[in-house]
XYZ file of N, CA, C and O in Angstrom:
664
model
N 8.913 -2.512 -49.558
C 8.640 -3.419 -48.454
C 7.133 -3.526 -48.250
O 6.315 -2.627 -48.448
N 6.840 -5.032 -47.732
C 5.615 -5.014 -47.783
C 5.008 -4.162 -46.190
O 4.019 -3.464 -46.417
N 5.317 -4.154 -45.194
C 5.614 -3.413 -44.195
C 4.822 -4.651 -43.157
O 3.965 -4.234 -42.378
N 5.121 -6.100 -43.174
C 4.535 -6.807 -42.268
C 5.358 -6.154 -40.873
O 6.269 -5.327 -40.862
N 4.499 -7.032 -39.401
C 4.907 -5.724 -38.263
C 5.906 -6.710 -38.107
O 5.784 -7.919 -38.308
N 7.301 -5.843 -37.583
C 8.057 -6.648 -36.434
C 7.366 -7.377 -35.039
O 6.387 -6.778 -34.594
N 7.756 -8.513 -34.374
C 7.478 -8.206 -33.057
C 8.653 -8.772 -32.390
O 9.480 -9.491 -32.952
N 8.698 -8.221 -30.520
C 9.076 -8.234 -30.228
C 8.625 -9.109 -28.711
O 7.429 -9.205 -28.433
N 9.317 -9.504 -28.112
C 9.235 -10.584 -26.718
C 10.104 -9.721 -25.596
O 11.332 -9.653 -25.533
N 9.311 -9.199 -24.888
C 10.043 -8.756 -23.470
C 9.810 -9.400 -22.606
O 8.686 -9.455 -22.108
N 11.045 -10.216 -22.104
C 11.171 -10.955 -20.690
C 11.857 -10.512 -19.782
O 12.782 -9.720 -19.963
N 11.324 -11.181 -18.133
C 11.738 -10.571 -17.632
C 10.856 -10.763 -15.948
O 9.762 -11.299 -15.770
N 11.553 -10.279 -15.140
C 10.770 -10.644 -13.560
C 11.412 -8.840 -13.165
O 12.484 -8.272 -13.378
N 9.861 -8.344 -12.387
C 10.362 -7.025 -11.801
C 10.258 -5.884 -12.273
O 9.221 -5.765 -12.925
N 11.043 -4.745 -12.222
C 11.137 -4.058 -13.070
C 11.981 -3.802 -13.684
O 12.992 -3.683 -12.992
N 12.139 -3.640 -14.666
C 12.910 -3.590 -16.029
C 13.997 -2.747 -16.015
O 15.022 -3.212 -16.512
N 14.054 -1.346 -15.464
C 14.838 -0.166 -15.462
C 16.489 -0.512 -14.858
O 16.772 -1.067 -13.797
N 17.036 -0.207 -15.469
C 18.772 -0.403 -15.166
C 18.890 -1.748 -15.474
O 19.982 -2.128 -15.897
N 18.154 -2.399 -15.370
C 19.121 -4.338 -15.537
C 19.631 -4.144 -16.867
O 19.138 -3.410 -17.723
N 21.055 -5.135 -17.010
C 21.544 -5.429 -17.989
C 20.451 -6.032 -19.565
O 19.490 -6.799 -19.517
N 20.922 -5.495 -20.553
C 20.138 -6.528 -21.194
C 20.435 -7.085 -22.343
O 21.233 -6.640 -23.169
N 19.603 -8.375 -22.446
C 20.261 -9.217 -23.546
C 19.242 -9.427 -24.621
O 18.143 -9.799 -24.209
N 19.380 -9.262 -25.961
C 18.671 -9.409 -27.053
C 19.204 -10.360 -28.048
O 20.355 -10.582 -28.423
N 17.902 -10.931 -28.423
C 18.593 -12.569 -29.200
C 17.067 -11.927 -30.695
O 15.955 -11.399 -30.730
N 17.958 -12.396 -31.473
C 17.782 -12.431 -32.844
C 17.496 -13.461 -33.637
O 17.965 -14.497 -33.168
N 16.997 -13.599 -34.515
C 16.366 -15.065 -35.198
C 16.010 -14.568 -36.822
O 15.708 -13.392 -37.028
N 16.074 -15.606 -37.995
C 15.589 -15.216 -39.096
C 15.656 -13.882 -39.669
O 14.705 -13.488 -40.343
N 16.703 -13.119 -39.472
C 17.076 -12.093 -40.255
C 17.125 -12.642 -42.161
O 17.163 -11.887 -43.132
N 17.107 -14.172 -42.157
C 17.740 -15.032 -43.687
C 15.986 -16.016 -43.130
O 15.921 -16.868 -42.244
N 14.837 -15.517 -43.979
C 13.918 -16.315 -44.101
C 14.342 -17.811 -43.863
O 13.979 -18.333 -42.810
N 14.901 -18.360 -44.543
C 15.201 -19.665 -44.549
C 15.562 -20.137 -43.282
O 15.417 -21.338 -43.056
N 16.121 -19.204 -42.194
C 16.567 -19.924 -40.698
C 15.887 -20.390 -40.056
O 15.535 -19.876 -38.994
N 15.438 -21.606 -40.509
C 13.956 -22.096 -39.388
C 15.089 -22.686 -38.328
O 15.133 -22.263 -37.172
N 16.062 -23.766 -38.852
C 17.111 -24.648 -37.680
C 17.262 -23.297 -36.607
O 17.126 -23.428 -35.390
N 17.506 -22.246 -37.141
C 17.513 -20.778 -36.459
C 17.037 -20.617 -35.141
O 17.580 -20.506 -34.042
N 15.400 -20.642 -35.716
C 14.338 -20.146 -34.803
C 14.443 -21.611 -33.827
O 14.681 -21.451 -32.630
N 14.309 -22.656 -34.221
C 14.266 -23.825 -33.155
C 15.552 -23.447 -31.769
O 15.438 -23.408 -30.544
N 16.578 -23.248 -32.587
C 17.207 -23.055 -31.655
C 17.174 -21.774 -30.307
O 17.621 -21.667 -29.165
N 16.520 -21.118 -31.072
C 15.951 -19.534 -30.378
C 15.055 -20.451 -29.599
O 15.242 -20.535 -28.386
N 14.283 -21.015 -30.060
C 13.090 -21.429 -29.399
C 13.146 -22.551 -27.676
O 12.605 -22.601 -26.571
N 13.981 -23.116 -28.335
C 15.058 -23.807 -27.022
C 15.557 -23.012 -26.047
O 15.383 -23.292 -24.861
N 16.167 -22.036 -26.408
C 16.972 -20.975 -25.579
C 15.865 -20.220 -24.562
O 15.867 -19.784 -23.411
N 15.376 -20.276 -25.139
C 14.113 -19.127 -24.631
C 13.161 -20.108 -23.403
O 12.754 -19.823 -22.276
N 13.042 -21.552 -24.376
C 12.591 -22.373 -22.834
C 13.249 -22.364 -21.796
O 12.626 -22.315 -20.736
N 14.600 -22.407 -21.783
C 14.852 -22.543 -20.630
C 14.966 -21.577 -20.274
O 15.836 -21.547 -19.403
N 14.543 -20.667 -20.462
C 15.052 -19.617 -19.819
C 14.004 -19.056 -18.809
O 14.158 -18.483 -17.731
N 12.381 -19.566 -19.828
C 11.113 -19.447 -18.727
C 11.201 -20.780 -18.142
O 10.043 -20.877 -17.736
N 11.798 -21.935 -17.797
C 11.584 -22.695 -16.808
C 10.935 -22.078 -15.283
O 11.070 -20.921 -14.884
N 10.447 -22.825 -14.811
C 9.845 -22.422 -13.502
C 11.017 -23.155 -12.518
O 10.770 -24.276 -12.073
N 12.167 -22.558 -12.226
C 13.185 -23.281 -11.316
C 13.516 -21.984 -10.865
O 12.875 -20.942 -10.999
N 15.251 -22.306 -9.984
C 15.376 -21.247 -9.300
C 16.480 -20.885 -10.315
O 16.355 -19.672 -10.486
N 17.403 -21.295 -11.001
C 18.471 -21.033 -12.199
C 17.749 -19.638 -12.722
O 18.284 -18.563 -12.449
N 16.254 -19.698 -13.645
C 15.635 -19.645 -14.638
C 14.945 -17.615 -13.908
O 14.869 -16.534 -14.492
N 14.590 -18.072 -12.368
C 14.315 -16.965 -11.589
C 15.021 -15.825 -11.070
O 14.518 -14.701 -11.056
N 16.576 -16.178 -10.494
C 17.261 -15.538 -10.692
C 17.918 -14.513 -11.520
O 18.238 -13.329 -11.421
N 18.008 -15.837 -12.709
C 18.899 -14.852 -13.785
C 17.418 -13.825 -14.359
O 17.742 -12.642 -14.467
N 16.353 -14.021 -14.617
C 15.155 -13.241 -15.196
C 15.185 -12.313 -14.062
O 14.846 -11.194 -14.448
N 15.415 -12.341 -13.015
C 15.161 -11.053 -11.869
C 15.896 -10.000 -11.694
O 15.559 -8.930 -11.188
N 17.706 -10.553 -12.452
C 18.775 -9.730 -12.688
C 19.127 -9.173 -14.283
O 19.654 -8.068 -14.406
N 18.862 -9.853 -15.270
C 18.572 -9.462 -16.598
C 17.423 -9.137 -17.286
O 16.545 -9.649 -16.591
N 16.768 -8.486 -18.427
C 15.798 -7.911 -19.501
C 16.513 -8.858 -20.964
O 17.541 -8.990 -21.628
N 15.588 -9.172 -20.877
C 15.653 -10.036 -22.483
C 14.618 -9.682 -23.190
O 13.434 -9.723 -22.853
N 15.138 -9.285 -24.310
C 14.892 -8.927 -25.612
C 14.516 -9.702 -27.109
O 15.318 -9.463 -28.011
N 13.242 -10.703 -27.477
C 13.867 -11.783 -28.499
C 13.052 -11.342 -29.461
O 11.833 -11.270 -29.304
N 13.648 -11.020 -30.511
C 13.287 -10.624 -31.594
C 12.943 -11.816 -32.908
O 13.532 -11.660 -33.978
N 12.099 -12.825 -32.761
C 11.910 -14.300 -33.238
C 11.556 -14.449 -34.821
O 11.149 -15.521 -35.267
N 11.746 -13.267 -35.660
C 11.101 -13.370 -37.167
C 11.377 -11.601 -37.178
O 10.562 -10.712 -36.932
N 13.386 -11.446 -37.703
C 13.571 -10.210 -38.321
C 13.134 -9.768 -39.774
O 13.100 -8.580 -40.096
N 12.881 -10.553 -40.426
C 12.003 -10.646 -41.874
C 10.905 -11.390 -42.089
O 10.750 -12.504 -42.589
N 9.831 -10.238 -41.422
C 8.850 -10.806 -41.988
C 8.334 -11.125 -43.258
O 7.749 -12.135 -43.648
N 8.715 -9.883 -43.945
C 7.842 -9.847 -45.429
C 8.861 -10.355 -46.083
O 8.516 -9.974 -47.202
N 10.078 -11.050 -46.306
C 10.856 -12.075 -46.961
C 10.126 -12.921 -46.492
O 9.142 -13.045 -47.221
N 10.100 -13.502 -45.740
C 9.535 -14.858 -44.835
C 8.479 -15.420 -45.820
O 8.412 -16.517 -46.373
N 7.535 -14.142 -45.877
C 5.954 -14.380 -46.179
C 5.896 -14.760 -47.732
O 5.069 -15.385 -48.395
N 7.181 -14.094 -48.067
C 7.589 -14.175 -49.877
C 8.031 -15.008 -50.276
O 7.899 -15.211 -51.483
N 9.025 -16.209 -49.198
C 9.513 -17.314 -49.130
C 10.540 -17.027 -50.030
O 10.902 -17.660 -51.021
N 10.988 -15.915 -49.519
C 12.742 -15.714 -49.435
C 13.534 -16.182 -49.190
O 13.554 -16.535 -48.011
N 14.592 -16.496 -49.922
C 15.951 -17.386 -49.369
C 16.615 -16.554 -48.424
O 16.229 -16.884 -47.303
N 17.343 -15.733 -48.377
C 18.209 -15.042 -47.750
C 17.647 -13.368 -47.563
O 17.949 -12.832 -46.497
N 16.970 -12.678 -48.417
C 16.757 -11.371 -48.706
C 14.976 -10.828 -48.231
O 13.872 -11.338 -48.045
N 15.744 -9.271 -48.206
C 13.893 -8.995 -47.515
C 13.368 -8.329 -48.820
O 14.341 -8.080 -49.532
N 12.446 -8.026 -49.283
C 11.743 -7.321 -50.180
C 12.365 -6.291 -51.063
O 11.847 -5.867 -52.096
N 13.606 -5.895 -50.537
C 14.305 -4.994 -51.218
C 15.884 -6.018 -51.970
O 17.032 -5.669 -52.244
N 15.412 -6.863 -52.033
C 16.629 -8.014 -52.389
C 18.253 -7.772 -51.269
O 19.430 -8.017 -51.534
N 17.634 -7.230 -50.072
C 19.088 -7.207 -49.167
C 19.294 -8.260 -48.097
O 18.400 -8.410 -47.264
N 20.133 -8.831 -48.054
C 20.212 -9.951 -46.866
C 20.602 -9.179 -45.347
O 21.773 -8.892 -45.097
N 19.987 -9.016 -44.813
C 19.883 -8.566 -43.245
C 20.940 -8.823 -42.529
O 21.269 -7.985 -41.690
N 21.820 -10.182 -42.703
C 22.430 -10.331 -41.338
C 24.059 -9.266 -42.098
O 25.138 -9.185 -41.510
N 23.785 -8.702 -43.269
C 25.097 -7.674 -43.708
C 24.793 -6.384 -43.334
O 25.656 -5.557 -43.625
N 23.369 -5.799 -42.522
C 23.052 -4.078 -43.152
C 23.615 -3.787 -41.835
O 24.097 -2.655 -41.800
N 23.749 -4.680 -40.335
C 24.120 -4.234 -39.106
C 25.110 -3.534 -39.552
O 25.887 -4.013 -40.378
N 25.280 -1.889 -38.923
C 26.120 -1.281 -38.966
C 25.704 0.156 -39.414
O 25.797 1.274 -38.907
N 25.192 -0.361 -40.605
C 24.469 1.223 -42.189
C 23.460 1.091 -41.874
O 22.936 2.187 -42.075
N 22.424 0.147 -41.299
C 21.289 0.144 -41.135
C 20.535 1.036 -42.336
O 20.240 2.227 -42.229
N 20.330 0.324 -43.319
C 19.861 1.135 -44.411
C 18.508 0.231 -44.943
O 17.707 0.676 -45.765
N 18.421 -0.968 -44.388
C 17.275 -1.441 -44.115
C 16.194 -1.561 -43.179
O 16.291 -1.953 -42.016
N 15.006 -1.140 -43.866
C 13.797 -0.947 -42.829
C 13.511 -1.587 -41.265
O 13.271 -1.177 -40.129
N 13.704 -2.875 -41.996
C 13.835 -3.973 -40.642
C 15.043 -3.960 -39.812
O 14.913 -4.389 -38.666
N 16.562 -3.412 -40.304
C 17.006 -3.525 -39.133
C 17.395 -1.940 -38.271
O 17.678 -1.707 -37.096
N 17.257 -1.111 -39.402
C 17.092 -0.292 -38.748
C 15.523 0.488 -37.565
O 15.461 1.483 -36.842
N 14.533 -0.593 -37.921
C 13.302 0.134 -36.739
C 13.943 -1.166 -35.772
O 13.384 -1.251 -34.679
N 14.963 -2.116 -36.008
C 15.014 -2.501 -34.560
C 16.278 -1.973 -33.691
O 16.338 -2.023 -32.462
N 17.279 -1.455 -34.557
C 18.138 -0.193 -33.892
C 17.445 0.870 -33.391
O 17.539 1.057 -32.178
N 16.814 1.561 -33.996
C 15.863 2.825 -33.301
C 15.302 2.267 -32.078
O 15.531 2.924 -31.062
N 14.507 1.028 -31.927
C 13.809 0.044 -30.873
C 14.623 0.493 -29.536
O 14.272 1.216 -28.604
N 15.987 -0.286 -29.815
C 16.680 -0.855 -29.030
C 17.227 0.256 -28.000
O 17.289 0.294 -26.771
N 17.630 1.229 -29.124
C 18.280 2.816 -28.839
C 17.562 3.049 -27.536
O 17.981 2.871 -26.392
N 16.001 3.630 -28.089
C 14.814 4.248 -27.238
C 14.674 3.155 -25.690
O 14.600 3.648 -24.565
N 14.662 1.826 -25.925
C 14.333 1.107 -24.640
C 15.514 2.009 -23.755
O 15.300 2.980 -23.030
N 16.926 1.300 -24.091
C 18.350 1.311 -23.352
C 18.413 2.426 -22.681
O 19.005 2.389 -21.602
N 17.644 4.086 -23.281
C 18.051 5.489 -22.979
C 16.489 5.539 -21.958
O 16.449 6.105 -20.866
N 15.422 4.900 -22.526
C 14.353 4.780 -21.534
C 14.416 4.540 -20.084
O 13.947 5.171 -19.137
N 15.206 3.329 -20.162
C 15.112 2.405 -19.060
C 16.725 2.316 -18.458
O 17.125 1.476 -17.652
N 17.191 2.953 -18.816
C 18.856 2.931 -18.402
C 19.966 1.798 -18.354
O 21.009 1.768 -17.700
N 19.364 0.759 -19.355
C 20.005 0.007 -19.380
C 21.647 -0.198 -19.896
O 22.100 0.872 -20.301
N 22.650 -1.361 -19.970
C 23.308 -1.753 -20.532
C 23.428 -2.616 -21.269
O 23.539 -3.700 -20.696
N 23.471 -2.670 -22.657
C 23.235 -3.515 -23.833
C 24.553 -4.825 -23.212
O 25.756 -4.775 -23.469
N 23.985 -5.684 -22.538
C 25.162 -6.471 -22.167
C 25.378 -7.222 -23.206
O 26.580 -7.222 -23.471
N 24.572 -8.061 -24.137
C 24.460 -9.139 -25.141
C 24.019 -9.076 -26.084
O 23.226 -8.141 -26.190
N 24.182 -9.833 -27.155
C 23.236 -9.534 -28.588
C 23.381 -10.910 -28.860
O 24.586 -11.154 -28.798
N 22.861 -11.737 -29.082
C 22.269 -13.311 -29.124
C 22.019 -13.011 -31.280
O 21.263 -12.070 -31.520
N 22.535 -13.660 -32.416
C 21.871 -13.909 -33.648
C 21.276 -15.446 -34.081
O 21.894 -15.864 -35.060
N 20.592 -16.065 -33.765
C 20.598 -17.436 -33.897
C 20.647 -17.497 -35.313
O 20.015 -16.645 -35.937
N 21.123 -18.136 -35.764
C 21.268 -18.744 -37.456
C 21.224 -20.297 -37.283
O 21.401 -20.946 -36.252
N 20.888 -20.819 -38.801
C 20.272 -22.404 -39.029
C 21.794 -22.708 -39.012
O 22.578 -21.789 -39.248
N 22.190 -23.806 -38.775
C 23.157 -24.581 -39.408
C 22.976 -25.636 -40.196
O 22.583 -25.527 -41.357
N 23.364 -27.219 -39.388
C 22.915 -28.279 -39.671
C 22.335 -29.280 -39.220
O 21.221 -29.243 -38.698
N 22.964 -30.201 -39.357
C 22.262 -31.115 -37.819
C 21.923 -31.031 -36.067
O 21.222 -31.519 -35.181
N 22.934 -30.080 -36.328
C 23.196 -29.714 -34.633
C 21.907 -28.680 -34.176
O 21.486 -28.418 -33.050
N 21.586 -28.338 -35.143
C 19.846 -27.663 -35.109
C 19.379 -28.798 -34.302
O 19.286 -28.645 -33.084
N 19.131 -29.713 -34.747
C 18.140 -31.055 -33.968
C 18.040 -31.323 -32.654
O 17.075 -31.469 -31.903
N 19.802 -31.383 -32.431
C 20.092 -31.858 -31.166
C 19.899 -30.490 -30.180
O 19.748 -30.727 -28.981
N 19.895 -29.043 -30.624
C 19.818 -27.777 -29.493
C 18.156 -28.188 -29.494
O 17.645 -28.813 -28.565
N 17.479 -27.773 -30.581
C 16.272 -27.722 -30.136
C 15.432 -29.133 -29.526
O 14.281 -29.104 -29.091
N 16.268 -30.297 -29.606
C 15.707 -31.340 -28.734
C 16.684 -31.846 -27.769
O 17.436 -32.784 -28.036
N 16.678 -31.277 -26.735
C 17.821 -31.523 -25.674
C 17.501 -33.031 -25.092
O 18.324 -33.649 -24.417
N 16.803 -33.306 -25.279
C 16.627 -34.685 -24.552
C 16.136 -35.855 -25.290
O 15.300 -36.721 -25.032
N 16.861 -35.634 -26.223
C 16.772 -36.749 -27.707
C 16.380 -36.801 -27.946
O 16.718 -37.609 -28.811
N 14.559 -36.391 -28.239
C 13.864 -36.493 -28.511
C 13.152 -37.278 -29.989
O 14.174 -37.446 -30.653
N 12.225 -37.722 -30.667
C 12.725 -38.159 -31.920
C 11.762 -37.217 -32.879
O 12.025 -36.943 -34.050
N 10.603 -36.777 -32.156
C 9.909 -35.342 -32.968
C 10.449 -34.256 -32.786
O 11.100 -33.900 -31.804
N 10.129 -33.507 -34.016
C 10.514 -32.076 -34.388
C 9.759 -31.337 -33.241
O 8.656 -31.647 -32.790
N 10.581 -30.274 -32.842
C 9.875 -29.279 -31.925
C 8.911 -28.742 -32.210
O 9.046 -28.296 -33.350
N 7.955 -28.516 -31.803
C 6.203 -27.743 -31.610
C 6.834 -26.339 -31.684
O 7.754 -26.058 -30.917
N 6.295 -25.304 -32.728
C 6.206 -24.330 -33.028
C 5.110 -23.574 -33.316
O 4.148 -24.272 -32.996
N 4.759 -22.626 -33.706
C 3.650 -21.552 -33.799
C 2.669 -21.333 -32.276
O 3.176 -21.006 -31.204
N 1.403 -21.560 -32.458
C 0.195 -21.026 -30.926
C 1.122 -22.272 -30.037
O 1.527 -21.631 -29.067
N 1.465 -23.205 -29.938
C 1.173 -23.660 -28.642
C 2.346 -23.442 -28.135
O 2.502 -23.546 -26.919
N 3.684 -23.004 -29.209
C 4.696 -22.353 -28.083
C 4.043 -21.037 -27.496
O 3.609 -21.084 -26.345
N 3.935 -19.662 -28.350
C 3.090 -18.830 -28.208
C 2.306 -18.584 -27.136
O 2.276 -17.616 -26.375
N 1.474 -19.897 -27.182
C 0.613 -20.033 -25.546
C 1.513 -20.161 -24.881
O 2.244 -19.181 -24.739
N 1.718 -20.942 -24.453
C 3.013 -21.058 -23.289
C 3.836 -20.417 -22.909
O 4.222 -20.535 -21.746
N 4.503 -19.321 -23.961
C 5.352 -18.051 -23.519
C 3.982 -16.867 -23.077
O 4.451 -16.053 -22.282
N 2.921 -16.657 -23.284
C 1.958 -15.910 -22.673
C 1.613 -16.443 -21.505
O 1.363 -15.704 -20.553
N 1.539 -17.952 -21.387
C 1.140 -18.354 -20.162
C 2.154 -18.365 -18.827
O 1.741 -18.686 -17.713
N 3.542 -17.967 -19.095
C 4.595 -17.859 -18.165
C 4.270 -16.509 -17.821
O 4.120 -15.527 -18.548
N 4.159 -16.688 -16.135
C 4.411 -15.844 -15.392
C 5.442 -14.402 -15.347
O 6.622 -14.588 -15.048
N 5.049 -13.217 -15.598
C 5.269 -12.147 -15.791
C 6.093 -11.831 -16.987
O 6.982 -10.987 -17.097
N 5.573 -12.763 -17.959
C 6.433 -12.176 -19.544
C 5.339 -11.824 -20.255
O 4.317 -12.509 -20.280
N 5.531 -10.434 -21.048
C 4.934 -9.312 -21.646
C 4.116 -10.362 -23.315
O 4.560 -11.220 -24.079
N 3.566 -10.057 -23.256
C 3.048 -10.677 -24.699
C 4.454 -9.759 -25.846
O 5.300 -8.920 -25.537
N 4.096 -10.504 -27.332
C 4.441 -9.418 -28.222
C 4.095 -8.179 -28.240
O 2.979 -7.800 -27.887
N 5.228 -7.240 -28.751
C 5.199 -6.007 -28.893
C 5.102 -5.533 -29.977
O 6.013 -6.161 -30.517
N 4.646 -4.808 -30.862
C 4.417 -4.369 -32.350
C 5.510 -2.986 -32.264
O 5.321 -1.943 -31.639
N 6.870 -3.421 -33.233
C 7.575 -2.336 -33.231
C 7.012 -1.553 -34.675
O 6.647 -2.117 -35.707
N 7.078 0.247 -34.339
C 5.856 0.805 -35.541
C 7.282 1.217 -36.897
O 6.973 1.667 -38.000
């Protein structure tokens, strides 16, 4: 493995300790960009500035894990990480690097912070219907990805930048 870092997105209003929590997953299969759009959607609304968006962030911890293979990604991998294994099969044996430092991750927060693993979110690409999640309002351009989502999830009010899992 080439050992690019994981990161990680902690959201969230308050403090963190005991709330339920939900972790969403993305690109475990390099190729899931329809994937990540759709992650990427999910995640807007979820920092909306409304009262829906405030609530539920004040009663839940979200977890988004937006690029589980990096160093496939970077290799322009179809499905597999550096060790020729496809990720979304090792859940379970965790015998891969990447998904096992995000089991260890997950372990340490939950026993940290006393949580309950309420959810586990995997976004995967499909087909067309990629288009229509990540443009809810018909839009006819492709969704804006890399810094200026980036900015904007740093620029929302009390969500943690990325986290470098070691």
């Amino acid at each position: 493995a080439q050992g690019k870092p994981l990161m990680a997105l902690d959201i969230g209003r308050g403090e963190p300790k005991k709330k339920p929590l939900l972790v969403l997953f993305c690109r475990a299969r390099p190729a899931g960009v329809a994937g990540f759009f759709r992650l990427q959607a999910f995640v807007s609304a979820l920092l909306r500035d409304n009262a829906l968006s405030d609530a539920f962030l004040a009663d839940y911890r979200v977890l988004v894990f937006p690029l589980l293979n990096p160093d496939g990604a970077d290799l322009g991998h179809w499905l597999a990480n550096t060790n020729g294994a496809d990720l979304q099969y090792d859940w379970g044996s965790y015998r891969q690097p990447e998904v096992r430092m995000v089991a260890e991750y997950l372990v340490e927060i939950v026993k940290s912070n006393r949580h309950q693993m309420t959810l586990a979110l995997d976004f995967q690409s499909g087909r067309k219907e990629a288009y229509l999640l990540a443009n809810p309002e018909g839009e006819e351009s492709e969704p804006s990805v890399g810094e200026q989502w980036i900015k904007a999830v740093w620029d929302t009010r009390n969500v943690q930048p990325f986290v470098q899992l070691k």
